[in-house]
Short mmCIF file of C-alpha atoms in Angstrom, two decimals:
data_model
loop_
_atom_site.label_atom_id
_atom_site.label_comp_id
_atom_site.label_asym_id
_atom_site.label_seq_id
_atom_site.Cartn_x
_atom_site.Cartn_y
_atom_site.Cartn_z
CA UNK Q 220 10.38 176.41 209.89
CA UNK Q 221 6.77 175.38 208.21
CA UNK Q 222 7.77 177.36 205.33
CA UNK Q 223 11.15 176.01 204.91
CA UNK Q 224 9.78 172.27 204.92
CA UNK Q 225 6.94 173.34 202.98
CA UNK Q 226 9.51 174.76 200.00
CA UNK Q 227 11.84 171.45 200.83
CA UNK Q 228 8.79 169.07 200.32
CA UNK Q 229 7.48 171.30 196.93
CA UNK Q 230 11.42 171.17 195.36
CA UNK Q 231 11.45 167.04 196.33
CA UNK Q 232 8.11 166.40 194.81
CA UNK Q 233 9.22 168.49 191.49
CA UNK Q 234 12.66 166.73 190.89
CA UNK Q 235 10.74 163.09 191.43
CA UNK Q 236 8.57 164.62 188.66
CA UNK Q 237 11.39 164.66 186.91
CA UNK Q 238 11.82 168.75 186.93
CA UNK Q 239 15.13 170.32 187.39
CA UNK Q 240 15.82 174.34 188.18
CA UNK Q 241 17.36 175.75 184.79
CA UNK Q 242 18.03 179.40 185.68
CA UNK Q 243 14.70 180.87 186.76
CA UNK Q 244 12.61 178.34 185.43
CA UNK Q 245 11.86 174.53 186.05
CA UNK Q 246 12.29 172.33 182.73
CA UNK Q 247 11.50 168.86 182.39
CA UNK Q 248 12.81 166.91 179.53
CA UNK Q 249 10.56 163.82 178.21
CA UNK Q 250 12.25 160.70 176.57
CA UNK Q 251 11.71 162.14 173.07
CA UNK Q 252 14.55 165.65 174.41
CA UNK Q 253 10.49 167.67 174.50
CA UNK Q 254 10.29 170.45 177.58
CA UNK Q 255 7.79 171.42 179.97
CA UNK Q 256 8.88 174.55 181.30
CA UNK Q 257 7.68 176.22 185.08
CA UNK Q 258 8.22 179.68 184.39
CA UNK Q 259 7.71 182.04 181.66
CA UNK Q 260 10.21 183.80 178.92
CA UNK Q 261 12.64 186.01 179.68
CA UNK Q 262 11.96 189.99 178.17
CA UNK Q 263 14.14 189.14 174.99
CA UNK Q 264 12.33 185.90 174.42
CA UNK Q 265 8.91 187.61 174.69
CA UNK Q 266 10.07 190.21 172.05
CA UNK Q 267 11.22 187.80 169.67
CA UNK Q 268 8.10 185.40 170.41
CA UNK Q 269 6.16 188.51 169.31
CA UNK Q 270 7.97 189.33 166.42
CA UNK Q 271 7.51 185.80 165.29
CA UNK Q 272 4.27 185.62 165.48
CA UNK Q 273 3.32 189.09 163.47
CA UNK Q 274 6.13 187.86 160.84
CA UNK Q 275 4.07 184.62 160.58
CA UNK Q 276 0.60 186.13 160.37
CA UNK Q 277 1.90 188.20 157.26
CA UNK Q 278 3.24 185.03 155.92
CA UNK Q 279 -0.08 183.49 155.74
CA UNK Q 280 -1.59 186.11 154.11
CA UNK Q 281 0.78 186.68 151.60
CA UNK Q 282 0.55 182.83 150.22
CA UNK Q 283 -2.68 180.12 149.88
CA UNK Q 284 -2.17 177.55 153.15
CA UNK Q 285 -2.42 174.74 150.57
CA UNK Q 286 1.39 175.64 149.26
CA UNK Q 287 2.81 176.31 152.72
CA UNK Q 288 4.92 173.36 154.28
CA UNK Q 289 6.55 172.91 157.88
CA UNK Q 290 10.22 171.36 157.13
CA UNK Q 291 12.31 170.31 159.90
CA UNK Q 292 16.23 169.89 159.43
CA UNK Q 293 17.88 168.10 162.34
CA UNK Q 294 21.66 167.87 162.36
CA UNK Q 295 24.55 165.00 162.83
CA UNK Q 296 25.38 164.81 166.28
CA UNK Q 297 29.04 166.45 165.31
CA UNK Q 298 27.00 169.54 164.38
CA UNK Q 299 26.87 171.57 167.53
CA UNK Q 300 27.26 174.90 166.75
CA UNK Q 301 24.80 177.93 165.59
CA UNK Q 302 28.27 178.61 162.90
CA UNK Q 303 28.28 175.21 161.84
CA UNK Q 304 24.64 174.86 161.56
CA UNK Q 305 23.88 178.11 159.80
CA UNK Q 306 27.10 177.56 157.01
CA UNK Q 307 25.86 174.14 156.26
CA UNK Q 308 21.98 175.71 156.06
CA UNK Q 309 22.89 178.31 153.55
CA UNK Q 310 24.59 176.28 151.13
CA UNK Q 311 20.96 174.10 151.10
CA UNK Q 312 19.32 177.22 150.29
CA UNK Q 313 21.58 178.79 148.35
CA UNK Q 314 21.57 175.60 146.07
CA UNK Q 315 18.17 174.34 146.86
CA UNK Q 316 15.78 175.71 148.79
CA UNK Q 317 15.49 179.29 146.85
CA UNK Q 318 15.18 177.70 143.89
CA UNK Q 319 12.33 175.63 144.88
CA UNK Q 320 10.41 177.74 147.23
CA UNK Q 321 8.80 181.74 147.05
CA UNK Q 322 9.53 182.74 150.69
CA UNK Q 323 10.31 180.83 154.51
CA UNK Q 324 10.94 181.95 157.85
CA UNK Q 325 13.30 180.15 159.94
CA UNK Q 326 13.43 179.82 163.82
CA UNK Q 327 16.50 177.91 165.39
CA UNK Q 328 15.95 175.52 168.17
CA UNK Q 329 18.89 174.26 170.32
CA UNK Q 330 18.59 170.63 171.44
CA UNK Q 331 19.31 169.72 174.59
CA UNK Q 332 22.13 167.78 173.22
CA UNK Q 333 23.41 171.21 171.59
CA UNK Q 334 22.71 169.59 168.14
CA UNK Q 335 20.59 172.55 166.37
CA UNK Q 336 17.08 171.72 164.88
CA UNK Q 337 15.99 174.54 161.94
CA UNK Q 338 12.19 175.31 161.67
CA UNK Q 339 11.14 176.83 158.59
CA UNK Q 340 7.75 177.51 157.05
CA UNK Q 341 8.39 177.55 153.47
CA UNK Q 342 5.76 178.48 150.72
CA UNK Q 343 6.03 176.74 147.09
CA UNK Q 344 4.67 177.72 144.02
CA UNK Q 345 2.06 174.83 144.25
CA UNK Q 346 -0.32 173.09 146.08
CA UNK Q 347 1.19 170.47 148.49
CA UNK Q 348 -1.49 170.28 150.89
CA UNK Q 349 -4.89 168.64 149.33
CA UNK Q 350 -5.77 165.31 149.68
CA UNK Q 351 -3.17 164.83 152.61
CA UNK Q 352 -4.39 161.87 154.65
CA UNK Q 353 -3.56 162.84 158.24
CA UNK Q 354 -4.98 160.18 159.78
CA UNK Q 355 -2.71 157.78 157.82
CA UNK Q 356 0.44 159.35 158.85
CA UNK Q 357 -0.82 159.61 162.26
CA UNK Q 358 -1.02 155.90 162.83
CA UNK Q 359 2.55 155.60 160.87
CA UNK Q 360 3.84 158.06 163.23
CA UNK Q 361 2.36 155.77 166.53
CA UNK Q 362 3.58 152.76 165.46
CA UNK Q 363 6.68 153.24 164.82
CA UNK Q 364 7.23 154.83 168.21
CA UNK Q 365 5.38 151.88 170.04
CA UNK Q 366 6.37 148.96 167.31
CA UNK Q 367 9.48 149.96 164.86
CA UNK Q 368 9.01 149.15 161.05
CA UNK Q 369 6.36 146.84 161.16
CA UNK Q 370 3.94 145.56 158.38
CA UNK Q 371 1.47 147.60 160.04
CA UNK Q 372 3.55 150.58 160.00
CA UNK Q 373 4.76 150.12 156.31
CA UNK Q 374 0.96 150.55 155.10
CA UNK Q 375 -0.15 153.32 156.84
CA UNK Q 376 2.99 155.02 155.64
CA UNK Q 377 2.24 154.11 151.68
CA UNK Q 378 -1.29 155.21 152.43
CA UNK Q 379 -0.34 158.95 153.76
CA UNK Q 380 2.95 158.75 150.84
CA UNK Q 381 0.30 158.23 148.35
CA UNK Q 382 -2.22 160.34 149.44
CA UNK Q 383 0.55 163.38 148.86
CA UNK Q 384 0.07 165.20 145.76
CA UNK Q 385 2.93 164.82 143.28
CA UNK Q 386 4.76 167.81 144.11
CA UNK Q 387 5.02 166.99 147.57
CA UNK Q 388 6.41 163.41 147.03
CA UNK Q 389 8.93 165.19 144.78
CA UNK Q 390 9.81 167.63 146.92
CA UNK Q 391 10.63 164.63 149.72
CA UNK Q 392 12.86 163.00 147.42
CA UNK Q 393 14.93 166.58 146.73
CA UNK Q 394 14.92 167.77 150.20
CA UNK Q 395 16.75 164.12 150.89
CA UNK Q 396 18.85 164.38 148.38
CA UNK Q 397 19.99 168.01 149.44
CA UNK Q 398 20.57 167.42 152.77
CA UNK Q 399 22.98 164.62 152.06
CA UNK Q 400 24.96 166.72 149.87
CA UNK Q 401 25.23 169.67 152.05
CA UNK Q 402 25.55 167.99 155.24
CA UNK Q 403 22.69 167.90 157.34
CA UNK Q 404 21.11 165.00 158.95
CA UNK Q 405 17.39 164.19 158.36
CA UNK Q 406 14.79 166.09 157.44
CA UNK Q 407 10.56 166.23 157.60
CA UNK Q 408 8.65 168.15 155.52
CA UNK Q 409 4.98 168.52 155.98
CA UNK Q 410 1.96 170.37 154.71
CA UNK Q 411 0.67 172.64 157.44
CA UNK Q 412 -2.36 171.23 159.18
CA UNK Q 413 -3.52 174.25 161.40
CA UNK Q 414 -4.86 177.14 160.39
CA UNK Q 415 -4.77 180.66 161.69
CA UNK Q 416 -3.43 181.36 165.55
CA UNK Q 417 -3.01 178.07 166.21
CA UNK Q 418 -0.27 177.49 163.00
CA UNK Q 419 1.19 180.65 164.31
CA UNK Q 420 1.45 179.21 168.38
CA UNK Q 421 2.83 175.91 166.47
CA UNK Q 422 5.69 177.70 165.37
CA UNK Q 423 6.53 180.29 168.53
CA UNK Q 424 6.50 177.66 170.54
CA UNK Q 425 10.17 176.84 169.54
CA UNK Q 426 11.43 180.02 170.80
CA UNK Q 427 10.25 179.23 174.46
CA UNK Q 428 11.31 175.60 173.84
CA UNK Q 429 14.94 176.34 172.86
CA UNK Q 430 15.44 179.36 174.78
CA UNK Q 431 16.67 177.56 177.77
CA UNK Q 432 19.39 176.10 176.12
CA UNK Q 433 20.71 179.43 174.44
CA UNK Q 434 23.56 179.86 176.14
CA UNK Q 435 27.56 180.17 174.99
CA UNK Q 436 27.55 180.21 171.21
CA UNK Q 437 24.11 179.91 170.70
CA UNK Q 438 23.23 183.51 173.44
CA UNK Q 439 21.57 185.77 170.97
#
């Protein structure tokens, strides 16, 4: 009887912690759709986590860290399958993004709103990484989470925009421009800011954050 109120009071305590069982793990989802899962990967996940992770290694020695940049494509809301996704994705590359770039590796996360997010390191011919000021898009990032467009947030965001060297700032205005014409919805694209296992953890930690939601269309 202790045991069974003991495993009662440990589920109640998790769900007001805002944790709920997702096959067998425990995932919480924060305000911004992030997880925090209780449980590890499945066997499959593990494997491709792995894979990942050597495939990234050898992409950071095969090109300088300077020309490697983290872009994130999100899709419309309407966009909610891997078919979809992946149709509207290859016509940006195919018209874009392989004419611009020497290499990328792509990893596929599933919101939990079924709207796919793409991942991709990509690695240009140049440098888009010195000079960056991170501390400038930092505070342009806080405030407009805590404040909106402000004044405040409009110069930190010229700072880190001019701080960018001019391929990068050409680049942004492309990878806009792309996306609207091939359908996807908006877009980041960053130079990377870690180096070694931790830019390598930065990136596999998509597979364990969208596995949970693989399921239907999106299982395998």
């Amino acid at each position: 009887m202790s045991r069974l109120l003991a495993e009662f009071e440990n589920q109640t305590a998790l769900e007001k912690a805002g944790f709920q069982k997702v096959g067998n793990r425990l995932v919480k989802i924060d305000e911004n759709g992030d997880q925090s899962f209780i449980g590890g990967m499945s066997r499959s996940e593990l494997k491709t986590a792995y894979v990942l992770n050597l495939n990234v290694a050898e992409f950071f020695k095969r090109h300088p860290l300077a020309n490697i940049g983290f872009l994130t494509l999100t899709f419309p809301k309407w966009v909610k399958t891997p078919k979809e996704a992946n149709k509207r994705f290859n016509q940006f590359n195919s018209h874009f993004l392989r004419t611009v770039s020497n290499e990328w590796i792509k990893v596929t996360e599933p919101h939990k709103d079924k709207r796919p997010h793409f991942h991709l390191l990509v690695a240009f011919p140049f440098d888009i990484r010195t000079g960056f000021d991170w501390s400038a898009f930092e505070l342009a990032q806080n405030l407009r989470k805590s404040e909106g467009q402000t004044p405040a947030e409009t110069v930190a965001r010229k700072s880190y925009v001019s701080s960018a060297t001019p391929g990068l700032r050409k680049l942004w205005f492309q990878v806009r421009e792309s996306c609207k014409s091939h359908g996807i919805g908006r877009s980041e694209l960053l130079p990377i800011r870690k180096v070694g296992e931790a830019a390598t953890r930065y990136v596999g930690k998509y597979i364990e954050k969208g596995s949970v939601h693989r399921t239907g269309e999106w299982k395998g």
